[in-house]
PDB file of C-alpha atoms and ligand atoms in Angstrom:
ATOM      1  CA  MET A   1     248.246  16.093  33.994  1.00  0.00           C
ATOM      2  CA  LYS A   2     251.266  14.103  35.161  1.00  0.00           C
ATOM      3  CA  ILE A   3     253.822  13.243  32.523  1.00  0.00           C
ATOM      4  CA  ILE A   4     256.945  11.086  32.716  1.00  0.00           C
ATOM      5  CA  VAL A   5     259.617  11.333  30.039  1.00  0.00           C
ATOM      6  CA  CYS A   6     262.267   8.625  29.612  1.00  0.00           C
ATOM      7  CA  ILE A   7     265.590  10.073  28.570  1.00  0.00           C
ATOM      8  CA  LYS A   8     268.705   8.195  27.560  1.00  0.00           C
ATOM      9  CA  GLN A   9     272.130   9.798  27.468  1.00  0.00           C
ATOM     10  CA  VAL A  10     273.947   8.634  24.347  1.00  0.00           C
ATOM     11  CA  PRO A  11     277.287   9.353  22.642  1.00  0.00           C
ATOM     12  CA  ASP A  12     276.902  11.936  19.875  1.00  0.00           C
ATOM     13  CA  THR A  13     277.274   9.511  16.998  1.00  0.00           C
ATOM     14  CA  THR A  14     277.926  12.369  14.572  1.00  0.00           C
ATOM     15  CA  ALA A  15     281.166  12.936  16.506  1.00  0.00           C
ATOM     16  CA  VAL A  16     282.241   9.274  16.662  1.00  0.00           C
ATOM     17  CA  ARG A  17     285.246   8.468  14.448  1.00  0.00           C
ATOM     18  CA  ILE A  18     286.732   5.153  13.431  1.00  0.00           C
ATOM     19  CA  ASP A  19     290.333   4.233  14.193  1.00  0.00           C
ATOM     20  CA  PRO A  20     291.724   3.520  10.712  1.00  0.00           C
ATOM     21  CA  LYS A  21     294.229   0.963  12.110  1.00  0.00           C
ATOM     22  CA  THR A  22     291.952  -1.111  14.329  1.00  0.00           C
ATOM     23  CA  GLY A  23     288.630  -0.348  12.657  1.00  0.00           C
ATOM     24  CA  THR A  24     287.078   0.260  16.080  1.00  0.00           C
ATOM     25  CA  LEU A  25     285.142   3.291  17.316  1.00  0.00           C
ATOM     26  CA  ILE A  26     287.121   6.070  18.994  1.00  0.00           C
ATOM     27  CA  ARG A  27     284.958   6.994  21.948  1.00  0.00           C
ATOM     28  CA  GLU A  28     287.415   9.255  23.798  1.00  0.00           C
ATOM     29  CA  GLY A  29     286.429  12.886  23.682  1.00  0.00           C
ATOM     30  CA  VAL A  30     283.036  12.067  22.177  1.00  0.00           C
ATOM     31  CA  PRO A  31     280.436  14.304  23.825  1.00  0.00           C
ATOM     32  CA  SER A  32     277.302  12.805  25.372  1.00  0.00           C
ATOM     33  CA  ILE A  33     273.918  14.176  24.377  1.00  0.00           C
ATOM     34  CA  ILE A  34     270.258  13.547  25.121  1.00  0.00           C
ATOM     35  CA  ASN A  35     269.054  10.953  22.618  1.00  0.00           C
ATOM     36  CA  PRO A  36     267.518  13.119  19.845  1.00  0.00           C
ATOM     37  CA  GLU A  37     264.034  11.571  19.813  1.00  0.00           C
ATOM     38  CA  ASP A  38     263.898  11.828  23.619  1.00  0.00           C
ATOM     39  CA  LYS A  39     264.163  15.587  23.103  1.00  0.00           C
ATOM     40  CA  ASN A  40     261.094  15.365  20.830  1.00  0.00           C
ATOM     41  CA  ALA A  41     259.368  13.385  23.600  1.00  0.00           C
ATOM     42  CA  LEU A  42     260.262  16.053  26.163  1.00  0.00           C
ATOM     43  CA  GLU A  43     259.234  18.883  23.844  1.00  0.00           C
ATOM     44  CA  GLU A  44     255.763  17.360  23.407  1.00  0.00           C
ATOM     45  CA  ALA A  45     255.416  17.028  27.169  1.00  0.00           C
ATOM     46  CA  LEU A  46     256.372  20.711  27.469  1.00  0.00           C
ATOM     47  CA  VAL A  47     253.828  21.678  24.782  1.00  0.00           C
ATOM     48  CA  LEU A  48     251.096  19.878  26.770  1.00  0.00           C
ATOM     49  CA  LYS A  49     252.320  21.582  29.940  1.00  0.00           C
ATOM     50  CA  ASP A  50     252.167  25.008  28.251  1.00  0.00           C
ATOM     51  CA  LYS A  51     248.625  24.351  26.954  1.00  0.00           C
ATOM     52  CA  TYR A  52     246.945  22.454  29.765  1.00  0.00           C
ATOM     53  CA  GLY A  53     249.292  22.585  32.757  1.00  0.00           C
ATOM     54  CA  ALA A  54     251.245  19.489  33.734  1.00  0.00           C
ATOM     55  CA  SER A  55     254.072  18.319  35.927  1.00  0.00           C
ATOM     56  CA  ILE A  56     256.897  16.664  34.042  1.00  0.00           C
ATOM     57  CA  THR A  57     259.314  14.175  35.583  1.00  0.00           C
ATOM     58  CA  VAL A  58     262.284  13.071  33.489  1.00  0.00           C
ATOM     59  CA  ILE A  59     263.918   9.753  34.314  1.00  0.00           C
ATOM     60  CA  SER A  60     267.132   8.230  33.065  1.00  0.00           C
ATOM     61  CA  MET A  61     268.907   4.983  33.842  1.00  0.00           C
ATOM     62  CA  GLY A  62     272.653   5.255  33.517  1.00  0.00           C
ATOM     63  CA  PRO A  63     275.887   6.244  35.250  1.00  0.00           C
ATOM     64  CA  LEU A  64     276.203   9.430  37.359  1.00  0.00           C
ATOM     65  CA  GLN A  65     277.258  11.255  34.213  1.00  0.00           C
ATOM     66  CA  ALA A  66     273.654  10.981  32.970  1.00  0.00           C
ATOM     67  CA  LYS A  67     272.852  13.768  35.459  1.00  0.00           C
ATOM     68  CA  ASP A  68     274.041  16.173  32.742  1.00  0.00           C
ATOM     69  CA  ALA A  69     271.266  15.000  30.417  1.00  0.00           C
ATOM     70  CA  LEU A  70     268.712  15.353  33.208  1.00  0.00           C
ATOM     71  CA  ARG A  71     269.941  18.882  34.038  1.00  0.00           C
ATOM     72  CA  GLU A  72     269.547  19.837  30.393  1.00  0.00           C
ATOM     73  CA  ALA A  73     265.966  18.525  30.497  1.00  0.00           C
ATOM     74  CA  LEU A  74     265.301  20.610  33.630  1.00  0.00           C
ATOM     75  CA  ALA A  75     266.778  23.625  31.844  1.00  0.00           C
ATOM     76  CA  MET A  76     264.294  23.029  28.995  1.00  0.00           C
ATOM     77  CA  GLY A  77     261.410  23.150  31.484  1.00  0.00           C
ATOM     78  CA  ALA A  78     260.951  19.726  33.132  1.00  0.00           C
ATOM     79  CA  ASP A  79     259.936  19.939  36.796  1.00  0.00           C
ATOM     80  CA  ASP A  80     261.690  16.967  38.404  1.00  0.00           C
ATOM     81  CA  ALA A  81     264.438  14.555  37.510  1.00  0.00           C
ATOM     82  CA  VAL A  82     265.244  11.019  38.647  1.00  0.00           C
ATOM     83  CA  LEU A  83     268.502   9.212  37.942  1.00  0.00           C
ATOM     84  CA  VAL A  84     268.256   5.440  38.161  1.00  0.00           C
ATOM     85  CA  THR A  85     271.735   4.206  38.910  1.00  0.00           C
ATOM     86  CA  ASP A  86     273.236   1.160  40.581  1.00  0.00           C
ATOM     87  CA  ARG A  87     275.923  -1.429  39.872  1.00  0.00           C
ATOM     88  CA  ALA A  88     273.074  -3.950  39.948  1.00  0.00           C
ATOM     89  CA  PHE A  89     271.889  -2.519  36.610  1.00  0.00           C
ATOM     90  CA  ALA A  90     275.233  -3.141  34.812  1.00  0.00           C
ATOM     91  CA  GLY A  91     275.031  -5.388  31.781  1.00  0.00           C
ATOM     92  CA  ALA A  92     271.293  -4.775  31.368  1.00  0.00           C
ATOM     93  CA  ASP A  93     269.802  -5.559  27.958  1.00  0.00           C
ATOM     94  CA  THR A  94     266.576  -3.880  26.879  1.00  0.00           C
ATOM     95  CA  LEU A  95     264.408  -6.261  28.932  1.00  0.00           C
ATOM     96  CA  ALA A  96     266.279  -5.600  32.182  1.00  0.00           C
ATOM     97  CA  THR A  97     266.467  -1.861  31.371  1.00  0.00           C
ATOM     98  CA  SER A  98     262.718  -1.621  30.823  1.00  0.00           C
ATOM     99  CA  LYS A  99     261.988  -3.627  33.998  1.00  0.00           C
ATOM    100  CA  ALA A 100     264.110  -1.206  36.029  1.00  0.00           C
ATOM    101  CA  LEU A 101     262.449   1.838  34.441  1.00  0.00           C
ATOM    102  CA  ALA A 102     258.956   0.370  34.899  1.00  0.00           C
ATOM    103  CA  GLY A 103     259.854  -0.382  38.536  1.00  0.00           C
ATOM    104  CA  VAL A 104     260.838   3.261  39.039  1.00  0.00           C
ATOM    105  CA  ILE A 105     257.680   4.542  37.341  1.00  0.00           C
ATOM    106  CA  ASN A 106     255.580   2.320  39.621  1.00  0.00           C
ATOM    107  CA  LYS A 107     257.254   3.956  42.603  1.00  0.00           C
ATOM    108  CA  LEU A 108     256.626   7.477  41.300  1.00  0.00           C
ATOM    109  CA  GLY A 109     252.866   6.972  41.619  1.00  0.00           C
ATOM    110  CA  ASP A 110     250.024   7.854  39.250  1.00  0.00           C
ATOM    111  CA  PHE A 111     250.737   9.285  35.810  1.00  0.00           C
ATOM    112  CA  ASP A 112     248.775  10.147  32.681  1.00  0.00           C
ATOM    113  CA  ILE A 113     251.351   9.890  29.915  1.00  0.00           C
ATOM    114  CA  ILE A 114     254.782   8.300  29.622  1.00  0.00           C
ATOM    115  CA  PHE A 115     256.785   9.625  26.716  1.00  0.00           C
ATOM    116  CA  ALA A 116     259.848   7.852  25.334  1.00  0.00           C
ATOM    117  CA  GLY A 117     261.807   8.289  22.160  1.00  0.00           C
ATOM    118  CA  ARG A 118     261.101   5.749  19.426  1.00  0.00           C
ATOM    119  CA  GLN A 119     264.694   4.604  19.384  1.00  0.00           C
ATOM    120  CA  ALA A 120     268.090   5.375  20.911  1.00  0.00           C
ATOM    121  CA  ILE A 121     270.812   6.248  18.402  1.00  0.00           C
ATOM    122  CA  ASP A 122     273.360   3.938  20.055  1.00  0.00           C
ATOM    123  CA  GLY A 123     271.394   0.795  20.990  1.00  0.00           C
ATOM    124  CA  ASP A 124     268.942   1.292  18.134  1.00  0.00           C
ATOM    125  CA  THR A 125     266.491  -1.421  19.181  1.00  0.00           C
ATOM    126  CA  ALA A 126     263.303   0.659  19.744  1.00  0.00           C
ATOM    127  CA  GLN A 127     262.330  -1.917  22.363  1.00  0.00           C
ATOM    128  CA  VAL A 128     262.538  -0.092  25.679  1.00  0.00           C
ATOM    129  CA  GLY A 129     259.411   2.087  25.324  1.00  0.00           C
ATOM    130  CA  PRO A 130     257.048  -0.724  24.254  1.00  0.00           C
ATOM    131  CA  GLU A 131     258.519  -3.045  26.924  1.00  0.00           C
ATOM    132  CA  ILE A 132     257.852  -0.481  29.670  1.00  0.00           C
ATOM    133  CA  ALA A 133     254.200  -0.292  28.533  1.00  0.00           C
ATOM    134  CA  GLU A 134     253.945  -4.088  28.639  1.00  0.00           C
ATOM    135  CA  HIS A 135     255.389  -4.307  32.174  1.00  0.00           C
ATOM    136  CA  LEU A 136     252.972  -1.611  33.354  1.00  0.00           C
ATOM    137  CA  GLN A 137     250.099  -3.179  31.376  1.00  0.00           C
ATOM    138  CA  ILE A 138     249.065   0.102  29.766  1.00  0.00           C
ATOM    139  CA  PRO A 139     248.319   0.861  26.101  1.00  0.00           C
ATOM    140  CA  GLN A 140     251.088   2.166  23.895  1.00  0.00           C
ATOM    141  CA  VAL A 141     251.238   4.096  20.633  1.00  0.00           C
ATOM    142  CA  THR A 142     254.555   4.125  18.776  1.00  0.00           C
ATOM    143  CA  TYR A 143     255.834   6.403  15.976  1.00  0.00           C
ATOM    144  CA  VAL A 144     253.839   9.370  17.266  1.00  0.00           C
ATOM    145  CA  GLN A 145     253.946  12.428  15.004  1.00  0.00           C
ATOM    146  CA  GLU A 146     251.050  14.449  16.450  1.00  0.00           C
ATOM    147  CA  VAL A 147     249.211  14.561  19.780  1.00  0.00           C
ATOM    148  CA  LYS A 148     245.826  16.235  20.259  1.00  0.00           C
ATOM    149  CA  VAL A 149     243.843  16.335  23.491  1.00  0.00           C
ATOM    150  CA  GLU A 150     240.121  15.872  22.777  1.00  0.00           C
ATOM    151  CA  GLY A 151     238.058  15.748  25.972  1.00  0.00           C
ATOM    152  CA  ASP A 152     239.273  12.788  28.003  1.00  0.00           C
ATOM    153  CA  GLU A 153     240.941  11.190  24.974  1.00  0.00           C
ATOM    154  CA  LEU A 154     244.219  11.653  23.179  1.00  0.00           C
ATOM    155  CA  HIS A 155     244.000  11.590  19.394  1.00  0.00           C
ATOM    156  CA  ILE A 156     247.336  10.383  18.151  1.00  0.00           C
ATOM    157  CA  ASN A 157     248.627  10.617  14.609  1.00  0.00           C
ATOM    158  CA  ARG A 158     250.863   7.593  14.166  1.00  0.00           C
ATOM    159  CA  ALA A 159     253.268   7.512  11.234  1.00  0.00           C
ATOM    160  CA  LEU A 160     253.215   4.523   8.913  1.00  0.00           C
ATOM    161  CA  GLU A 161     255.657   3.851   6.088  1.00  0.00           C
ATOM    162  CA  ASP A 162     253.177   4.958   3.454  1.00  0.00           C
ATOM    163  CA  GLY A 163     250.688   7.099   5.388  1.00  0.00           C
ATOM    164  CA  TYR A 164     249.375   7.553   8.914  1.00  0.00           C
ATOM    165  CA  GLU A 165     246.678   6.335  11.247  1.00  0.00           C
ATOM    166  CA  ILE A 166     244.702   8.180  13.915  1.00  0.00           C
ATOM    167  CA  ILE A 167     244.473   6.328  17.190  1.00  0.00           C
ATOM    168  CA  LYS A 168     242.128   7.429  19.963  1.00  0.00           C
ATOM    169  CA  VAL A 169     243.348   6.400  23.360  1.00  0.00           C
ATOM    170  CA  LYS A 170     242.700   7.184  27.016  1.00  0.00           C
ATOM    171  CA  SER A 171     245.385   7.706  29.596  1.00  0.00           C
ATOM    172  CA  PRO A 172     247.407   6.210  31.180  1.00  0.00           C
ATOM    173  CA  VAL A 173     249.313   5.550  27.991  1.00  0.00           C
ATOM    174  CA  LEU A 174     252.886   5.304  26.716  1.00  0.00           C
ATOM    175  CA  LEU A 175     253.809   7.188  23.544  1.00  0.00           C
ATOM    176  CA  THR A 176     257.049   6.939  21.584  1.00  0.00           C
ATOM    177  CA  ALA A 177     258.097  10.089  19.749  1.00  0.00           C
ATOM    178  CA  ILE A 178     259.641  10.500  16.329  1.00  0.00           C
ATOM    179  CA  LYS A 179     261.441  13.581  15.045  1.00  0.00           C
ATOM    180  CA  GLU A 180     258.452  14.679  12.937  1.00  0.00           C
ATOM    181  CA  LEU A 181     256.508  15.335  16.159  1.00  0.00           C
ATOM    182  CA  ASN A 182     257.998  18.781  16.807  1.00  0.00           C
ATOM    183  CA  ALA A 183     261.128  20.923  16.952  1.00  0.00           C
ATOM    184  CA  PRO A 184     262.632  20.753  20.452  1.00  0.00           C
ATOM    185  CA  ARG A 185     263.089  24.129  22.131  1.00  0.00           C
ATOM    186  CA  TYR A 186     266.379  25.468  23.459  1.00  0.00           C
ATOM    187  CA  MET A 187     267.083  25.633  27.156  1.00  0.00           C
ATOM    188  CA  HIS A 188     265.510  28.635  28.883  1.00  0.00           C
ATOM    189  CA  ALA A 189     267.924  31.090  30.546  1.00  0.00           C
ATOM    190  CA  GLN A 190     265.945  31.199  33.813  1.00  0.00           C
ATOM    191  CA  TYR A 191     265.556  27.423  33.930  1.00  0.00           C
ATOM    192  CA  ILE A 192     269.315  26.991  33.364  1.00  0.00           C
ATOM    193  CA  PHE A 193     269.923  28.913  36.623  1.00  0.00           C
ATOM    194  CA  ASP A 194     267.125  27.076  38.432  1.00  0.00           C
ATOM    195  CA  SER A 195     268.260  23.643  37.259  1.00  0.00           C
ATOM    196  CA  ALA A 196     271.745  24.154  38.709  1.00  0.00           C
ATOM    197  CA  ASP A 197     270.225  24.150  42.213  1.00  0.00           C
ATOM    198  CA  LYS A 198     267.560  21.520  41.628  1.00  0.00           C
ATOM    199  CA  GLU A 199     268.019  18.177  43.316  1.00  0.00           C
ATOM    200  CA  ILE A 200     268.222  15.170  41.026  1.00  0.00           C
ATOM    201  CA  LYS A 201     266.651  12.281  42.871  1.00  0.00           C
ATOM    202  CA  ILE A 202     268.741   9.127  42.855  1.00  0.00           C
ATOM    203  CA  MET A 203     267.011   5.741  42.852  1.00  0.00           C
ATOM    204  CA  THR A 204     268.807   2.403  43.170  1.00  0.00           C
ATOM    205  CA  ALA A 205     267.802  -1.231  42.840  1.00  0.00           C
ATOM    206  CA  ASP A 206     266.843  -1.224  46.543  1.00  0.00           C
ATOM    207  CA  ASP A 207     264.247   1.494  45.894  1.00  0.00           C
ATOM    208  CA  ILE A 208     262.169  -0.488  43.416  1.00  0.00           C
ATOM    209  CA  ASP A 209     260.025  -3.588  43.791  1.00  0.00           C
ATOM    210  CA  VAL A 210     261.760  -5.645  41.126  1.00  0.00           C
ATOM    211  CA  ASP A 211     263.525  -8.892  41.948  1.00  0.00           C
ATOM    212  CA  LYS A 212     267.298  -8.384  41.574  1.00  0.00           C
ATOM    213  CA  SER A 213     267.501 -11.517  39.410  1.00  0.00           C
ATOM    214  CA  GLU A 214     265.459  -9.598  36.793  1.00  0.00           C
ATOM    215  CA  LEU A 215     267.895  -6.683  36.714  1.00  0.00           C
ATOM    216  CA  GLY A 216     271.334  -6.162  35.161  1.00  0.00           C
ATOM    217  CA  LEU A 217     273.206  -9.017  33.531  1.00  0.00           C
ATOM    218  CA  SER A 218     271.284 -11.759  35.368  1.00  0.00           C
ATOM    219  CA  GLY A 219     267.980 -10.399  34.049  1.00  0.00           C
ATOM    220  CA  SER A 220     269.264 -10.090  30.465  1.00  0.00           C
ATOM    221  CA  PRO A 221     268.486 -12.979  28.117  1.00  0.00           C
ATOM    222  CA  THR A 222     270.134 -11.238  25.126  1.00  0.00           C
ATOM    223  CA  LYS A 223     273.495 -12.720  24.197  1.00  0.00           C
ATOM    224  CA  VAL A 224     275.726 -10.771  21.827  1.00  0.00           C
ATOM    225  CA  LYS A 225     277.366 -13.413  19.636  1.00  0.00           C
ATOM    226  CA  LYS A 226     279.600 -11.180  17.591  1.00  0.00           C
ATOM    227  CA  SER A 227     280.044  -7.502  16.893  1.00  0.00           C
ATOM    228  CA  MET A 228     281.885  -5.871  14.033  1.00  0.00           C
ATOM    229  CA  THR A 229     282.421  -2.501  12.429  1.00  0.00           C
ATOM    230  CA  LYS A 230     280.920  -1.942   9.032  1.00  0.00           C
ATOM    231  CA  GLU A 231     283.584  -1.799   6.358  1.00  0.00           C
ATOM    232  CA  ALA A 232     283.687   1.116   3.951  1.00  0.00           C
ATOM    233  CA  LYS A 233     282.436  -0.145   0.583  1.00  0.00           C
ATOM    234  CA  GLY A 234     284.644   2.108  -1.493  1.00  0.00           C
ATOM    235  CA  GLN A 235     285.541   5.657  -2.132  1.00  0.00           C
ATOM    236  CA  GLY A 236     282.336   6.508  -3.996  1.00  0.00           C
ATOM    237  CA  GLU A 237     282.120   8.864  -6.911  1.00  0.00           C
ATOM    238  CA  VAL A 238     282.009  12.631  -6.787  1.00  0.00           C
ATOM    239  CA  ILE A 239     279.764  14.079  -9.483  1.00  0.00           C
ATOM    240  CA  ASN A 240     280.976  17.481 -10.489  1.00  0.00           C
ATOM    241  CA  MET A 241     278.604  18.783 -13.162  1.00  0.00           C
ATOM    242  CA  PRO A 242     275.600  21.129 -13.490  1.00  0.00           C
ATOM    243  CA  VAL A 243     272.508  19.992 -11.530  1.00  0.00           C
ATOM    244  CA  GLN A 244     270.358  18.925 -14.519  1.00  0.00           C
ATOM    245  CA  GLU A 245     273.196  16.881 -15.990  1.00  0.00           C
ATOM    246  CA  ALA A 246     274.037  15.387 -12.584  1.00  0.00           C
ATOM    247  CA  VAL A 247     270.417  14.264 -12.060  1.00  0.00           C
ATOM    248  CA  SER A 248     270.284  12.611 -15.509  1.00  0.00           C
ATOM    249  CA  TYR A 249     273.619  10.927 -14.848  1.00  0.00           C
ATOM    250  CA  LEU A 250     272.452   9.659 -11.459  1.00  0.00           C
ATOM    251  CA  LEU A 251     269.184   8.309 -12.888  1.00  0.00           C
ATOM    252  CA  LYS A 252     271.111   6.497 -15.622  1.00  0.00           C
ATOM    253  CA  LYS A 253     273.484   4.938 -13.075  1.00  0.00           C
ATOM    254  CA  MET A 254     270.631   3.874 -10.794  1.00  0.00           C
ATOM    255  CA  LYS A 255     268.774   2.264 -13.724  1.00  0.00           C
ATOM    256  CA  GLU A 256     271.933   0.405 -14.729  1.00  0.00           C
ATOM    257  CA  LYS A 257     272.157  -1.037 -11.218  1.00  0.00           C
ATOM    258  CA  HIS A 258     268.413  -1.816 -11.197  1.00  0.00           C
ATOM    259  CA  TYR A 259     267.837   0.405  -8.132  1.00  0.00           C
ATOM    260  CA  ILE A 260     264.939   2.011  -9.976  1.00  0.00           C
TER     261      ILE A 260
HETATM  262  C1  FAD B 301     273.900  -8.231  26.777  1.00  0.00           C
HETATM  263  C2  FAD B 301     273.845  -6.748  26.850  1.00  0.00           C
HETATM  264  C3  FAD B 301     274.553  -6.082  27.857  1.00  0.00           C
HETATM  265  C4  FAD B 301     274.507  -4.687  27.947  1.00  0.00           C
HETATM  266  N1  FAD B 301     275.201  -4.071  28.929  1.00  0.00           N
HETATM  267  C5  FAD B 301     275.135  -2.741  29.082  1.00  0.00           C
HETATM  268  C6  FAD B 301     275.820  -2.065  30.142  1.00  0.00           C
HETATM  269  O1  FAD B 301     276.513  -2.697  30.952  1.00  0.00           O
HETATM  270  N2  FAD B 301     275.709  -0.701  30.241  1.00  0.00           N
HETATM  271  C7  FAD B 301     274.941   0.000  29.338  1.00  0.00           C
HETATM  272  O2  FAD B 301     274.840   1.243  29.467  1.00  0.00           O
HETATM  273  N3  FAD B 301     274.271  -0.603  28.334  1.00  0.00           N
HETATM  274  C8  FAD B 301     274.354  -1.954  28.179  1.00  0.00           C
HETATM  275  N4  FAD B 301     273.698  -2.558  27.176  1.00  0.00           N
HETATM  276  C9  FAD B 301     272.895  -1.721  26.273  1.00  0.00           C
HETATM  277  C10 FAD B 301     271.543  -1.484  26.914  1.00  0.00           C
HETATM  278  O3  FAD B 301     270.841  -2.668  27.074  1.00  0.00           O
HETATM  279  C11 FAD B 301     270.696  -0.597  26.018  1.00  0.00           C
HETATM  280  O4  FAD B 301     271.406   0.579  25.735  1.00  0.00           O
HETATM  281  C12 FAD B 301     269.406  -0.203  26.695  1.00  0.00           C
HETATM  282  O5  FAD B 301     268.650  -1.329  27.033  1.00  0.00           O
HETATM  283  C13 FAD B 301     268.521   0.659  25.792  1.00  0.00           C
HETATM  284  O6  FAD B 301     268.295   0.000  24.583  1.00  0.00           O
HETATM  285  P1  FAD B 301     268.369   0.831  23.257  1.00  0.00           P
HETATM  286  O7  FAD B 301     269.582   1.681  23.322  1.00  0.00           O
HETATM  287  O8  FAD B 301     268.207  -0.084  22.113  1.00  0.00           O
HETATM  288  O9  FAD B 301     267.126   1.805  23.421  1.00  0.00           O
HETATM  289  P2  FAD B 301     265.771   1.906  22.589  1.00  0.00           P
HETATM  290  O10 FAD B 301     264.880   0.789  22.940  1.00  0.00           O
HETATM  291  O11 FAD B 301     266.098   2.118  21.132  1.00  0.00           O
HETATM  292  O12 FAD B 301     265.264   3.249  23.256  1.00  0.00           O
HETATM  293  C14 FAD B 301     263.914   3.691  23.093  1.00  0.00           C
HETATM  294  C15 FAD B 301     263.624   4.738  24.117  1.00  0.00           C
HETATM  295  O13 FAD B 301     263.582   4.147  25.421  1.00  0.00           O
HETATM  296  C16 FAD B 301     264.059   5.094  26.388  1.00  0.00           C
HETATM  297  N5  FAD B 301     265.282   4.570  27.018  1.00  0.00           N
HETATM  298  C17 FAD B 301     266.136   3.648  26.546  1.00  0.00           C
HETATM  299  N6  FAD B 301     267.133   3.432  27.418  1.00  0.00           N
HETATM  300  C18 FAD B 301     266.906   4.274  28.473  1.00  0.00           C
HETATM  301  C19 FAD B 301     267.580   4.544  29.685  1.00  0.00           C
HETATM  302  N7  FAD B 301     268.709   3.928  30.012  1.00  0.00           N
HETATM  303  N8  FAD B 301     267.048   5.460  30.527  1.00  0.00           N
HETATM  304  C20 FAD B 301     265.892   6.114  30.218  1.00  0.00           C
HETATM  305  N9  FAD B 301     265.218   5.904  29.083  1.00  0.00           N
HETATM  306  C21 FAD B 301     265.719   4.989  28.219  1.00  0.00           C
HETATM  307  C22 FAD B 301     264.368   6.387  25.620  1.00  0.00           C
HETATM  308  O14 FAD B 301     263.220   7.191  25.641  1.00  0.00           O
HETATM  309  C23 FAD B 301     264.647   5.863  24.205  1.00  0.00           C
HETATM  310  O15 FAD B 301     264.435   6.829  23.204  1.00  0.00           O
HETATM  311  C24 FAD B 301     273.743  -3.938  27.017  1.00  0.00           C
HETATM  312  C25 FAD B 301     273.036  -4.595  26.014  1.00  0.00           C
HETATM  313  C26 FAD B 301     273.096  -5.976  25.919  1.00  0.00           C
HETATM  314  C27 FAD B 301     272.332  -6.658  24.797  1.00  0.00           C
END
């Protein structure tokens, strides 16, 4: 089985603070992490590898710094890593990002499964995975919370708001992972040593068969009209009373405001 996992390096939003004077995000000193649901995607690929044998290639589009995320993925057990990086990709919206990633995947050859996270915690669009599937003209299943291999089919449990559905699909397929899928493993001591020496393959815009006009800013139809920071609504109320009383108080307040 050949599996590709798309990994995005994102700022750890739990560590992002807001400058009280300007109201803007303070990004300095904020650590970068692997997007959480991409770790679920990688974990599921590793589970399949453990059970059935597979080779796992992780790919990330981003600056050179994204090598750290790829090394972490190698230290978790991925076999190969590809960093997609080029000035030509700057200013890419989700369409241009997915075209670049699909272009890279086309160059990597045959595959059975592409895993992506459902959504990145910084961009938050949940568009890149489904767009990659569209460019490659393969089926996709989003919101995946369980994967079972049954003969030559995958039986996928797909989360819905009020239930789930089981989708039977054949590879090649793209799946987007949600956190309910699994609990990502820690890096493995041996793989941490091995990953330090492993080569991370670099691919640029010249390495893929995608017209440069479809990449970066020129390939990005999205226009950001305005951006703003969310204002704090108020200080809130701290309820300091025994649990039973607190619950009754909360229910009363919520009824008053017609939330329930
Ligand atoms: C006009 C415009 C200009 C922009 N310019 C820049 C820029 O110059 N530099 C910049 O960094 N961003 C830029 N962005 C943001 C960039 O487009 C998005 O971060 C990117 O397309 C991913 O979208 P998302 O974060 O919503 O991911 P989602 O669609 O929410 O991500 C879903 C999944 O797709 C996969 N994925 C997403 N992005 C990547 C990636 N890069 N590599 C591998 N897998 C990935 C992951 O598995 C992820 O979990 C720009 C956006 C716009 C609208």
